[in-house]
Structure formats: C-alpha cells, structure tokens
PDB file of C-alpha atoms in Angstrom:
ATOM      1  CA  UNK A   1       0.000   0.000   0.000  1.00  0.00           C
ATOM      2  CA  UNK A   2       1.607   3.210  -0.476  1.00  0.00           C
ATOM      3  CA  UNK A   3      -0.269   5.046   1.968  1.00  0.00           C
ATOM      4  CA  UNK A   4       2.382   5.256   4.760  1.00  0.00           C
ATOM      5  CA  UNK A   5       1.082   6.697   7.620  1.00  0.00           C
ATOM      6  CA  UNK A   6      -2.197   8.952   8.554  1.00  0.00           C
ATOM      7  CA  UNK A   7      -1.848  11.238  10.933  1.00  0.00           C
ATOM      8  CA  UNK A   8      -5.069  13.043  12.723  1.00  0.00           C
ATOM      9  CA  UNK A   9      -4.210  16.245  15.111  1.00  0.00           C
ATOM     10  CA  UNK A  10      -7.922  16.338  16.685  1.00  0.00           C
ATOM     11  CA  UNK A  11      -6.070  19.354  18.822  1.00  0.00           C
ATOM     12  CA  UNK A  12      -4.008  21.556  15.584  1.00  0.00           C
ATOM     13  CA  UNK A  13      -7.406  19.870  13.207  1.00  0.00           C
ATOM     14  CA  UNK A  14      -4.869  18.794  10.882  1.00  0.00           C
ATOM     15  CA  UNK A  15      -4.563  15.582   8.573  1.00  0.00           C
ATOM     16  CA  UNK A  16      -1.267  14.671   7.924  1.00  0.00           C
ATOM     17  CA  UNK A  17      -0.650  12.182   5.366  1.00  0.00           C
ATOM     18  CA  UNK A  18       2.411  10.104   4.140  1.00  0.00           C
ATOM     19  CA  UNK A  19       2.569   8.382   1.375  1.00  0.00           C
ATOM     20  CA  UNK A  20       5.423   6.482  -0.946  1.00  0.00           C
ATOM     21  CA  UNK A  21       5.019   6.870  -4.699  1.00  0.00           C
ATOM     22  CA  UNK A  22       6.486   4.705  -7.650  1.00  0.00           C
ATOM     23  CA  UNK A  23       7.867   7.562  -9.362  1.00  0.00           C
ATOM     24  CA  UNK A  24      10.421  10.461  -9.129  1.00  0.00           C
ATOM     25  CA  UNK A  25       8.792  14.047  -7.647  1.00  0.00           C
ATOM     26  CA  UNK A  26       9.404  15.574 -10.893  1.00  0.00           C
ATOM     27  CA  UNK A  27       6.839  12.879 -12.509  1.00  0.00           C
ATOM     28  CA  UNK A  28       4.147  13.093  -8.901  1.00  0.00           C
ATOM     29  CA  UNK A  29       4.305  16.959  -9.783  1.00  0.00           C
ATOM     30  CA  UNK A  30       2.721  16.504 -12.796  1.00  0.00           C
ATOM     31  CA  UNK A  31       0.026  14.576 -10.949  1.00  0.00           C
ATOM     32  CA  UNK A  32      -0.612  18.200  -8.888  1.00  0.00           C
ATOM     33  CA  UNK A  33      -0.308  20.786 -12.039  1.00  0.00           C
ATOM     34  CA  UNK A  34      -1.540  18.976 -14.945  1.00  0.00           C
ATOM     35  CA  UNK A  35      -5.226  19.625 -14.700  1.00  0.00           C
ATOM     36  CA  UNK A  36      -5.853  16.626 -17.167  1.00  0.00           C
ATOM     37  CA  UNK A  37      -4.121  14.539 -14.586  1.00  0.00           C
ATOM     38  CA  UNK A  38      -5.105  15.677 -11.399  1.00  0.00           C
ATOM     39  CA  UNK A  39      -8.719  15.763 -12.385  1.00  0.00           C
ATOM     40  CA  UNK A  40      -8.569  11.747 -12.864  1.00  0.00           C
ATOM     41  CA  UNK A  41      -7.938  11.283  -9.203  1.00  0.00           C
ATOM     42  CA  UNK A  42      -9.350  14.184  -7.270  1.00  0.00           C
ATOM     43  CA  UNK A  43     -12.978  13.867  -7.316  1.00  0.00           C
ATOM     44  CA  UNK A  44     -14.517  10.595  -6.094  1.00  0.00           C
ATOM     45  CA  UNK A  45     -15.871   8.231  -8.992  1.00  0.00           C
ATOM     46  CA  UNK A  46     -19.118   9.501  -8.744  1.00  0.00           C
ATOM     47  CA  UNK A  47     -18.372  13.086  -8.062  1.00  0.00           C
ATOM     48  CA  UNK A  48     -15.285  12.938 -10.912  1.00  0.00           C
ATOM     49  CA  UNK A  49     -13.801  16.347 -10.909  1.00  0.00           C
ATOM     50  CA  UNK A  50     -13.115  18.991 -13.928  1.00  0.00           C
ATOM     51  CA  UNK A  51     -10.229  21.858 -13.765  1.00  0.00           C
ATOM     52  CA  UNK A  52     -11.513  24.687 -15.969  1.00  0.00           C
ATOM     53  CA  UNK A  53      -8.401  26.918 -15.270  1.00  0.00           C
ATOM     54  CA  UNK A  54      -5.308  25.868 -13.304  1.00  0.00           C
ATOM     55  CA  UNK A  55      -2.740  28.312 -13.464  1.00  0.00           C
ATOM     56  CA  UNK A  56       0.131  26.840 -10.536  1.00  0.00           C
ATOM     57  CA  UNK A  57       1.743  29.838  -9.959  1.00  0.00           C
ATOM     58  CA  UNK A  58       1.726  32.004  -6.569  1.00  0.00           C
ATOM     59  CA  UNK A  59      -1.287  33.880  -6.202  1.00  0.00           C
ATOM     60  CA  UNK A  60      -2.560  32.279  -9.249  1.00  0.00           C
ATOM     61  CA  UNK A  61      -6.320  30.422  -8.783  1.00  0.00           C
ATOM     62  CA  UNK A  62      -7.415  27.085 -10.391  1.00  0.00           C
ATOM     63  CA  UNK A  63     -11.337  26.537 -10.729  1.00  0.00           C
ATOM     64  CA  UNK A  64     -13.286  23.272 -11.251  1.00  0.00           C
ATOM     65  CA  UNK A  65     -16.724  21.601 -10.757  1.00  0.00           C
ATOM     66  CA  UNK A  66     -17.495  18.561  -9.822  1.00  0.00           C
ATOM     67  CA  UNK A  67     -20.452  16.652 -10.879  1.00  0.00           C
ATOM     68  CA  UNK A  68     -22.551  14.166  -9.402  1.00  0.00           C
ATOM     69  CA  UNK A  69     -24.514  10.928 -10.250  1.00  0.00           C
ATOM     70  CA  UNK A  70     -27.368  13.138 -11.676  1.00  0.00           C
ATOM     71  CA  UNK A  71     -25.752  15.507 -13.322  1.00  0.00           C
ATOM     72  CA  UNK A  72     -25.557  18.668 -10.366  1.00  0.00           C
ATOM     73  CA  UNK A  73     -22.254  20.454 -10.016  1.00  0.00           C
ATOM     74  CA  UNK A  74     -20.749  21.317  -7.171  1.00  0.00           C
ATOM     75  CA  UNK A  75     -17.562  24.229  -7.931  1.00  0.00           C
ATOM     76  CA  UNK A  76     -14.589  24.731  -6.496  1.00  0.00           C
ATOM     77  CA  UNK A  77     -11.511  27.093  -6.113  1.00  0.00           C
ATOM     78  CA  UNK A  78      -7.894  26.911  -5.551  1.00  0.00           C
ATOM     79  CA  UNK A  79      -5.408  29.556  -4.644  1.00  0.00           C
ATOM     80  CA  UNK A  80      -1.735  28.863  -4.947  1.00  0.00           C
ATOM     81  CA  UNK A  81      -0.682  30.242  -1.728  1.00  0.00           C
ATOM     82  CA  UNK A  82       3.424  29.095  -2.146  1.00  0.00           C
ATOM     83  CA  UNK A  83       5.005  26.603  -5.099  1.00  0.00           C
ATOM     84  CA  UNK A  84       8.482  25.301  -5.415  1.00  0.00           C
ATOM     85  CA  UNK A  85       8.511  22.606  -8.281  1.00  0.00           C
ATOM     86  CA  UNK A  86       8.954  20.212  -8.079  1.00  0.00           C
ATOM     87  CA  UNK A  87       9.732  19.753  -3.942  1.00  0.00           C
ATOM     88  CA  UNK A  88       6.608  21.702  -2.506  1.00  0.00           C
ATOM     89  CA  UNK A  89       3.576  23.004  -3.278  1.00  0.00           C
ATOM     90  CA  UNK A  90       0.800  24.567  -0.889  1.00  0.00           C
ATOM     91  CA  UNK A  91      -2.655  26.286  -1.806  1.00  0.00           C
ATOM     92  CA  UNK A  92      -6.487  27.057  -0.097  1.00  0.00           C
ATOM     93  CA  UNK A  93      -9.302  24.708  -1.315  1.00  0.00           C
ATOM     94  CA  UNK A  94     -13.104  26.273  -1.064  1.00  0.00           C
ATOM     95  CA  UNK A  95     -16.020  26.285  -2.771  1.00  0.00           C
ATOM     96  CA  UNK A  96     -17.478  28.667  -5.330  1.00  0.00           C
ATOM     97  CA  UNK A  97     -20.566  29.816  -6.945  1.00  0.00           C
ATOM     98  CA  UNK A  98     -21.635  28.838 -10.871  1.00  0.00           C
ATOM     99  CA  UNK A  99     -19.390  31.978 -12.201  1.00  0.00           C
ATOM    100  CA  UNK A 100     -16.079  31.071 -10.156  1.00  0.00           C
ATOM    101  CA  UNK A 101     -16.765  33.240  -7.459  1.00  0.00           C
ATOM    102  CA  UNK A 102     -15.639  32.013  -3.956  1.00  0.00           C
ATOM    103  CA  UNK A 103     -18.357  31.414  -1.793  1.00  0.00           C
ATOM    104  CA  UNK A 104     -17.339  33.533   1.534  1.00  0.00           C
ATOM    105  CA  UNK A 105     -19.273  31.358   4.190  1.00  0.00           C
ATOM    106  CA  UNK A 106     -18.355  27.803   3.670  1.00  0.00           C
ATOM    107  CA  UNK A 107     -15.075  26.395   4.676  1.00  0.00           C
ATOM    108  CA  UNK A 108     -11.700  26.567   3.164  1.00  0.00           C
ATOM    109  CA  UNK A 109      -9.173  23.828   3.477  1.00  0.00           C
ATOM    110  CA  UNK A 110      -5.176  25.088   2.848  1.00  0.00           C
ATOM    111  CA  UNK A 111      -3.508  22.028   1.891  1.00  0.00           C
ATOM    112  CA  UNK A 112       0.439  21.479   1.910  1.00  0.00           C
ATOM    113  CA  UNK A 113       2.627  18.882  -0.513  1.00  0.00           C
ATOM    114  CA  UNK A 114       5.757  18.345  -0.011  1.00  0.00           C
ATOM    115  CA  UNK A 115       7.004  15.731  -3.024  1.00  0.00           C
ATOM    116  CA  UNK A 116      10.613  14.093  -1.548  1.00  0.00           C
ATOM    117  CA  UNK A 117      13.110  12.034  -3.107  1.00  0.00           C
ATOM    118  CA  UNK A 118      13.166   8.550  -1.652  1.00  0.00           C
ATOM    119  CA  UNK A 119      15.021   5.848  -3.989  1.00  0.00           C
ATOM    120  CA  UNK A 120      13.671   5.498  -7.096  1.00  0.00           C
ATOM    121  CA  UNK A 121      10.105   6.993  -5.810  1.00  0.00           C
ATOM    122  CA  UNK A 122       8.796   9.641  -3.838  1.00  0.00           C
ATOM    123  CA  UNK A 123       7.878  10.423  -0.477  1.00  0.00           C
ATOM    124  CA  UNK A 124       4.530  12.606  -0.225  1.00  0.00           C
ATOM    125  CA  UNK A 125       3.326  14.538   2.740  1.00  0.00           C
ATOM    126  CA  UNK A 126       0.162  15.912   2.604  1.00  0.00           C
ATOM    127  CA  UNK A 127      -0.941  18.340   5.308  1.00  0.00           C
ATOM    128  CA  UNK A 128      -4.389  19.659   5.179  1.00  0.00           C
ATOM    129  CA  UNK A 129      -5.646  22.163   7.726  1.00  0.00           C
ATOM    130  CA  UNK A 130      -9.061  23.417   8.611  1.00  0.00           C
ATOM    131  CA  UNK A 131      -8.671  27.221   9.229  1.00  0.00           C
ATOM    132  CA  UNK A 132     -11.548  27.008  12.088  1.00  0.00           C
ATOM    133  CA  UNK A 133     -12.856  23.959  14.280  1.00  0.00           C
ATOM    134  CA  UNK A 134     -16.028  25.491  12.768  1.00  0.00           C
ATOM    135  CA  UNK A 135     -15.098  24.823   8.844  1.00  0.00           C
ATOM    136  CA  UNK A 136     -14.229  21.506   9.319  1.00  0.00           C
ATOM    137  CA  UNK A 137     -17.748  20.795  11.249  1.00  0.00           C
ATOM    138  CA  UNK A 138     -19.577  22.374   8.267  1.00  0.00           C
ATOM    139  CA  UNK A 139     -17.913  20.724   5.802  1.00  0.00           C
ATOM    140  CA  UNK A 140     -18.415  17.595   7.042  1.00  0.00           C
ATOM    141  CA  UNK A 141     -22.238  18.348   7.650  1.00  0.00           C
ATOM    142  CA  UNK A 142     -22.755  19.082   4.316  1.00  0.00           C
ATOM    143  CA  UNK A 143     -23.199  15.298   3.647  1.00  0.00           C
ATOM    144  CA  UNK A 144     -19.574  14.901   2.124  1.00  0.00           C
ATOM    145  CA  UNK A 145     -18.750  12.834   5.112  1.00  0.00           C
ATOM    146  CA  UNK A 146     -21.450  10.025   2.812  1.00  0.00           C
ATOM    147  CA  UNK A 147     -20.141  11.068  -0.290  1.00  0.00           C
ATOM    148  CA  UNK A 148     -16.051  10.104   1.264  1.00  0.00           C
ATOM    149  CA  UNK A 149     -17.943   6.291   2.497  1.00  0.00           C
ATOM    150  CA  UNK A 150     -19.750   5.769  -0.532  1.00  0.00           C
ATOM    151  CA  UNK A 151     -16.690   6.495  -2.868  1.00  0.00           C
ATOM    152  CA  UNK A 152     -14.658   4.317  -0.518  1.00  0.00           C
ATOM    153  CA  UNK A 153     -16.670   1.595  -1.712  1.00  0.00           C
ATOM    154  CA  UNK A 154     -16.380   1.966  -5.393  1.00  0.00           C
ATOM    155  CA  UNK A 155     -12.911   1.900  -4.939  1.00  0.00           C
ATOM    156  CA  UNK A 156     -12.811  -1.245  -3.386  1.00  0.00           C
ATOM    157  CA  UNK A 157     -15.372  -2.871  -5.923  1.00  0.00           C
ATOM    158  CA  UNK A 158     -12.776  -1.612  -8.648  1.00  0.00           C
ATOM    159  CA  UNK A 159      -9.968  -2.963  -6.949  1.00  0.00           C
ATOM    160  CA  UNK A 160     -11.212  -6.278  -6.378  1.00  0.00           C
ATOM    161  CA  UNK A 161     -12.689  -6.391 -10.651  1.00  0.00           C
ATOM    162  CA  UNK A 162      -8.816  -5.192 -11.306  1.00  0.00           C
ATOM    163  CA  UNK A 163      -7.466  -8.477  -9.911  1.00  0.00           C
TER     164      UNK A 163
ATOM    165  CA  UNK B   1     -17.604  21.827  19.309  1.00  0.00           C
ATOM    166  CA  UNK B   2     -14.797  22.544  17.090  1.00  0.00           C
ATOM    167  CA  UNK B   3     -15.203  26.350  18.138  1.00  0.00           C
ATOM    168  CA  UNK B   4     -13.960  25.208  21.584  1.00  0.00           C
ATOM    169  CA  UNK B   5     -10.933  23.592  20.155  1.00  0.00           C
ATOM    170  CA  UNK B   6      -9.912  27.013  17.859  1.00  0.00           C
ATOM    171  CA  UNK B   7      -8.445  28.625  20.505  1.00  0.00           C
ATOM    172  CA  UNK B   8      -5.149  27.340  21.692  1.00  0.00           C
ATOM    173  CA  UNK B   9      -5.415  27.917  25.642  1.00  0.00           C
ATOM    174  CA  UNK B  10      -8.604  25.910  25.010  1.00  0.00           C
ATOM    175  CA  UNK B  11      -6.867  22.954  23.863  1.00  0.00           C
ATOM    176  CA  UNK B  12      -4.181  22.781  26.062  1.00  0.00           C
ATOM    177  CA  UNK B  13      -6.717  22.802  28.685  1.00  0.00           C
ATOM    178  CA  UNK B  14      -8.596  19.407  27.010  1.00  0.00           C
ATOM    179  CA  UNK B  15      -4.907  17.473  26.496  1.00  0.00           C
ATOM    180  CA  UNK B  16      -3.944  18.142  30.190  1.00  0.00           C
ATOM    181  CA  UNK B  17      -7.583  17.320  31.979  1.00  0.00           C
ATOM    182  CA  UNK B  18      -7.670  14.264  29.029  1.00  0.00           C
ATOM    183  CA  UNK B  19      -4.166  12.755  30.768  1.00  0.00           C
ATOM    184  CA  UNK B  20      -5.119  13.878  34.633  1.00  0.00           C
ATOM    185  CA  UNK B  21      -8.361  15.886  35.731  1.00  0.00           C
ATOM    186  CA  UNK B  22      -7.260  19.177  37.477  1.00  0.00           C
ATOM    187  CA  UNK B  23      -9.178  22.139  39.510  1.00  0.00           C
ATOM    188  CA  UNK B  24      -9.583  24.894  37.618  1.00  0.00           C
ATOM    189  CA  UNK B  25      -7.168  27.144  40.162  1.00  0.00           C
ATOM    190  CA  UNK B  26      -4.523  24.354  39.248  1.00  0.00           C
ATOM    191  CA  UNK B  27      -5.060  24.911  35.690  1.00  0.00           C
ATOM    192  CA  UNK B  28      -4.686  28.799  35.954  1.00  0.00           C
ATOM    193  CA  UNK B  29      -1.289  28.150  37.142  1.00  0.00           C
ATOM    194  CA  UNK B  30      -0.282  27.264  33.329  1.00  0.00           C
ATOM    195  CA  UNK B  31      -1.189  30.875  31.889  1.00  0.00           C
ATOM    196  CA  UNK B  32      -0.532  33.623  32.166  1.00  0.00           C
ATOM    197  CA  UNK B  33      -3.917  35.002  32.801  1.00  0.00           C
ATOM    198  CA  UNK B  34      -6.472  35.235  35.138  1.00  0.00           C
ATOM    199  CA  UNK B  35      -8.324  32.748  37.168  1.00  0.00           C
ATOM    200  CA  UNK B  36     -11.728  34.503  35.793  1.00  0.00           C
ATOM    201  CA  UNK B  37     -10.067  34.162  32.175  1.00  0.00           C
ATOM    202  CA  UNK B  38      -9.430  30.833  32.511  1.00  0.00           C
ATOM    203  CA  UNK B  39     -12.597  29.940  34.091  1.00  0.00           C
ATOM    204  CA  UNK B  40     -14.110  31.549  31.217  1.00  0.00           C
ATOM    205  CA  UNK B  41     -12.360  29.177  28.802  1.00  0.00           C
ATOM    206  CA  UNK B  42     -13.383  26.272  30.914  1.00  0.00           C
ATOM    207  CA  UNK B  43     -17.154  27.215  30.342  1.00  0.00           C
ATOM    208  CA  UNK B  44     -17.217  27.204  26.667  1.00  0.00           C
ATOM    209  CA  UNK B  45     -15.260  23.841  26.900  1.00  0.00           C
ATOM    210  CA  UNK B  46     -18.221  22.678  29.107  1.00  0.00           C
ATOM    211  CA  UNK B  47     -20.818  24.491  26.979  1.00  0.00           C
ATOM    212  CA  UNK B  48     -19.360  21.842  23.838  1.00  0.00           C
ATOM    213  CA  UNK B  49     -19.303  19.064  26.237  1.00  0.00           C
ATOM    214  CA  UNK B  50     -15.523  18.422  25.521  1.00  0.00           C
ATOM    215  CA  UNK B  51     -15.167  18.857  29.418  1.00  0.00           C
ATOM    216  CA  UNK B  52     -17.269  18.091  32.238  1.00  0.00           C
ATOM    217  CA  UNK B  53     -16.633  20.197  35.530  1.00  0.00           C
ATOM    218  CA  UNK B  54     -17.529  18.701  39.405  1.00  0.00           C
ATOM    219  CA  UNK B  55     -17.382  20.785  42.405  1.00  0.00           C
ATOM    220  CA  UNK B  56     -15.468  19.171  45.560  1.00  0.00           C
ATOM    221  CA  UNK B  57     -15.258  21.070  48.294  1.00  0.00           C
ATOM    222  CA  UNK B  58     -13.928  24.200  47.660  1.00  0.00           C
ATOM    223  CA  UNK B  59     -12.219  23.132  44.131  1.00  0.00           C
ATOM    224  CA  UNK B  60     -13.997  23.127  41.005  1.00  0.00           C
ATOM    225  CA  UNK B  61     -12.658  19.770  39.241  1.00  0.00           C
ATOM    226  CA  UNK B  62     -12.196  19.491  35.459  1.00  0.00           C
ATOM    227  CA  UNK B  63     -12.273  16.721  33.438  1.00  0.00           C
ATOM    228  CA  UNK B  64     -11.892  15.668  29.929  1.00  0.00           C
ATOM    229  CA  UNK B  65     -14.827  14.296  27.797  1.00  0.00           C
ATOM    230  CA  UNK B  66     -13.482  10.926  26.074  1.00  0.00           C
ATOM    231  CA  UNK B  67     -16.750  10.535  23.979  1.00  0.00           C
ATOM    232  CA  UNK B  68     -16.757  14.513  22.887  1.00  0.00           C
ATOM    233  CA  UNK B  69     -12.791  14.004  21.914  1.00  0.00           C
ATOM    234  CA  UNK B  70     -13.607  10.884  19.873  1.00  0.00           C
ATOM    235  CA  UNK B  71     -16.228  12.419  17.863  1.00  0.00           C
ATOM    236  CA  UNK B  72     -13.805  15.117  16.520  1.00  0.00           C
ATOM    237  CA  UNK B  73     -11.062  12.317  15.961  1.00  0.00           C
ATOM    238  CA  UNK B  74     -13.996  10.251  13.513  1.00  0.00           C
ATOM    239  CA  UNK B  75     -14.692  13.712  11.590  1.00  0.00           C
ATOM    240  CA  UNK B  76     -11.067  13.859  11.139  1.00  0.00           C
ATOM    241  CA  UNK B  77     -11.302  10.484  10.249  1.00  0.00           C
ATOM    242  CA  UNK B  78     -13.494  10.716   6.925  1.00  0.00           C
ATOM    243  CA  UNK B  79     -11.063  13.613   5.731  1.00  0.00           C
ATOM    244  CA  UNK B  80      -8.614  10.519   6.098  1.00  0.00           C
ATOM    245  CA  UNK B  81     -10.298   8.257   4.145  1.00  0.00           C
ATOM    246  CA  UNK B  82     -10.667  11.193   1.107  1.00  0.00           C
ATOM    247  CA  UNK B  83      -7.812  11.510   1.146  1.00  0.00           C
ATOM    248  CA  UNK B  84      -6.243   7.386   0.919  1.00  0.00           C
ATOM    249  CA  UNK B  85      -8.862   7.057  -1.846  1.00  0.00           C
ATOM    250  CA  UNK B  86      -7.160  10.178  -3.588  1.00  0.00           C
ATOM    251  CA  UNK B  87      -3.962   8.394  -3.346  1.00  0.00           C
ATOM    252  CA  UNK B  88      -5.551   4.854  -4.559  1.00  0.00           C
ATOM    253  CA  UNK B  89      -6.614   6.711  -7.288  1.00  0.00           C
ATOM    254  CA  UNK B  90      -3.012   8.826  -8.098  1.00  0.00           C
ATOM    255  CA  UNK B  91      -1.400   5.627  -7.758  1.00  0.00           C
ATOM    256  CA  UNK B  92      -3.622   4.228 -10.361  1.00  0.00           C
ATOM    257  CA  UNK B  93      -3.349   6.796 -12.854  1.00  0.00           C
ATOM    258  CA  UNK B  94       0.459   7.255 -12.171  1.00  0.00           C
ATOM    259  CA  UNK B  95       1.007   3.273 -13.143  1.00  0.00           C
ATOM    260  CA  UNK B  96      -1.347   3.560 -16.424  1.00  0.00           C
ATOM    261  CA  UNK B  97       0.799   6.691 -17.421  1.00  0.00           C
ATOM    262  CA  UNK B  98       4.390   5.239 -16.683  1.00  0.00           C
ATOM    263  CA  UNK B  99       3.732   1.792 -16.971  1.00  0.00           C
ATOM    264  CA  UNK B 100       1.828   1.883 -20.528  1.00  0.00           C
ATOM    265  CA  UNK B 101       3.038   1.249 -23.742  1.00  0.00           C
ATOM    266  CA  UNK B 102       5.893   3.332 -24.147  1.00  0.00           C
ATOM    267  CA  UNK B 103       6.044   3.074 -28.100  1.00  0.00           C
ATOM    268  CA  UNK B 104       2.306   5.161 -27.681  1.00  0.00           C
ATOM    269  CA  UNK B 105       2.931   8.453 -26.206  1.00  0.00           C
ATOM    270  CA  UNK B 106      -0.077  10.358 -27.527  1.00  0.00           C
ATOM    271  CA  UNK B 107      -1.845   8.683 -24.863  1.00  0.00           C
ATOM    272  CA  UNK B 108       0.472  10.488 -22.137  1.00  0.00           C
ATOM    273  CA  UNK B 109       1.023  14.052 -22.851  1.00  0.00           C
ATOM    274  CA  UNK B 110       3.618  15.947 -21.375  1.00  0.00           C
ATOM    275  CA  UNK B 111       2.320  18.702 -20.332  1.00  0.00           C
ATOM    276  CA  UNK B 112       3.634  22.004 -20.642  1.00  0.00           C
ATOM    277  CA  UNK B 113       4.755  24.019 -17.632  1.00  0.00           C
ATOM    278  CA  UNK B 114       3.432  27.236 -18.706  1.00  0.00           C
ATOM    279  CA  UNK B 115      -0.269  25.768 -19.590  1.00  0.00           C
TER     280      UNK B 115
END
C-alpha cells in the first residue's frame, strides 16, 4: 500500500498524510499541475472532478466543478498560496458559486505537498488544515462525510474487478 | 464543538484534563492570565461538552470528555479516508501513465509548464 502513515491532530485539526510513490517528484508533480491529470484522481468516482483553469503559480487560482450521479455540479476554487517545483507546493481549497466566485461562508481547506526524493520513488506529505474547528464541522455536515464512504466503496469494488 | 478547540489555551486545557483531571485554580497556574479568564475558557469547553466540571469542596474539578474528543477524531477520520482514496486513485493513474506502452505516447502528454 503506499499510503504510509495517517496522521489526525484532533487538537491543531490537521490531517497529515504520508505516502510512498512509484515515481520520481518531478513525474508526482505533474500529478498536482496537470489539470488533465489531477482531475482523474481528485474527485470521487461519482463526483469525478473537472479543472476549468489551473494556473500553478503564486497567487494564481485554479477553478473546477465537480459533478454528481445526476448531473448537479458542485464548484470549487484553488489559490496557490506558495510553489516550489517540483519539492513543494501549498494552496487554499473552497467552494465557489456557478461563475467562479468564492463562496465567503463555507469552509476553506489550505492544503500542503511536499514531493521528496526517496530511492527510485517519492515520499509525499500531505498536510491539510481546517482554518476554524467550525469549517471543518460544516464541511463535514454538508453530507460529504457520505459522499467520502460511498466512494470508498467503489474503490474497493474496482480494486477487487482489477485483480 | 470545534469552536472550543480554535483557541489554543482551550486545547491545552482538554490534552492536560484528558491525561489527569485538574481544579480549575490548578489549571490557571499554566497561563498567564487570570483565574476569571481561565474559568471563562473552561465554560465554553463545558458548553461543547468536551469537558465536564464537578465541584469538591472548595475546588472546582475538570475533566476531559473521552466521547466529545472521539467524535472530533472520527470527523477527522473521513477527511482521512478522502484523502487514501485520492492516493488509490493517483497511484492508479500514475502506473497507467508510466507503466503503458511506451512506443504510444499520444496517450500520455507531457504537459507544458506554462499551460
């Protein structure tokens, strides 16, 4: 499994994350900035995801939509907050309106990758980080707690058909 | 719940009456503030049930919630299994991208940096 380690601060309400990749940093970066790539793995399979604009550079904003089993969208925002290719990489995750717009009362998630050399591979960390106690409650009231379980599951039904 | 925990005095108050309960004049003793202040922050702690306060005597004892605690560690929890899923599903595409036929790379574009 290349998931390493999962680290919840209930205390800081962080996530850290560890895990070991088959493939140099330089090739996992691409994973993170190509928006054709990124948007095969971000969204759950039945929320699959959609970058309309991704430009990773500091202060720059990426915008996508993700869309459910019966067609409804749900948008989102990014906001490059530092970048240092191909080692680190940090940036805010909300969600928007229709037009792009960030919506300014639901929760914002600032997310930090760091992409390390480790043998042939890499060795991600993954930090994410509620800005309030409050966000994280909200967000996970919103019903994407189900959305996380019921994705889990597809997963596992593809994983066992890929064997 | 998680309103209680944004404030840093407020969660060094739930680690230390999680490991030992404490009076809330023993607690005061950490910061540098008053015992009202502190007494303050023990309320809203009690007001999101992460603590549970008992009067003995002349002390007013704190203790931790275990249950209250454990519900913020299982919402933490789902953002943990987003994100394994995310890297079942990196892993996935990275092997179809570096593992496939190298002789067909139109179905692996590099991507440009400035794109």
């Amino acid at each position: 499994m290349p998931v390493v380690s999962t680290t919840p601060d209930t205390q800081q309400l962080t996530l850290t994350l560890v895990a070991d990749l088959a493939a140099p940093p330089s090739r996992v970066w691409q994973l993170w900035t190509d928006p054709r790539q990124l948007e095969r793995w971000w969204g759950p399979p039945t929320w699959p995801a959609t970058f309309t604009e991704h430009d990773v550079a500091v202060d720059g904003s990426s915008r996508y939509f993700m869309t459910g089993p019966n067609g409804e969208k749900a948008h989102g925002w990014w906001r490059f907050v530092a970048i240092d290719e191909p080692r680190s990489l940090e940036f805010e995750d909300g969600f928007s309106d229709e037009s792009g717009t960030p919506s300014p009362d639901m929760p914002v998630i600032r997310a930090r990758v760091d992409l390390a050399e480790s043998g042939d591979g890499t060795r991600m960390t993954v930090v994410s980080r509620f800005d309030t106690g409050e966000q994280m409650q909200q967000l996970l009231e919103m019903g994407m707690a189900e959305g996380f379980t019921e994705a889990m599951g597809q997963i596992d039904d593809l994983l066992l058909t890929k064997v | 719940m998680f309103a209680a925990l944004a404030d840093a005095t407020r969660r060094d108050i739930v680690t230390r009456v999680l490991q030992q309960e404490a009076s809330v004049s023993v607690l005061a003793r950490n910061y540098d503030m008053s015992f009202a202040a502190v007494q303050k922050h023990v309320a809203v702690l009690e007001r999101a049930q992460l603590v549970s306060k008992e009067r003995r005597g002349r002390e007013q004892i704190v203790r931790g919630d275990v249950g209250t605690v454990r519900a913020a560690a299982r919402l933490l929890g789902h953002l943990e299994e987003l994100w394994r899923s995310r890297i079942d599903r990196l892993e996935q595409v990275l092997d179809e991208l570096s593992g496939g036929d190298p002789s067909c790379p139109s179905s692996a574009p590099r991507p440009t940096p400035s794109s």
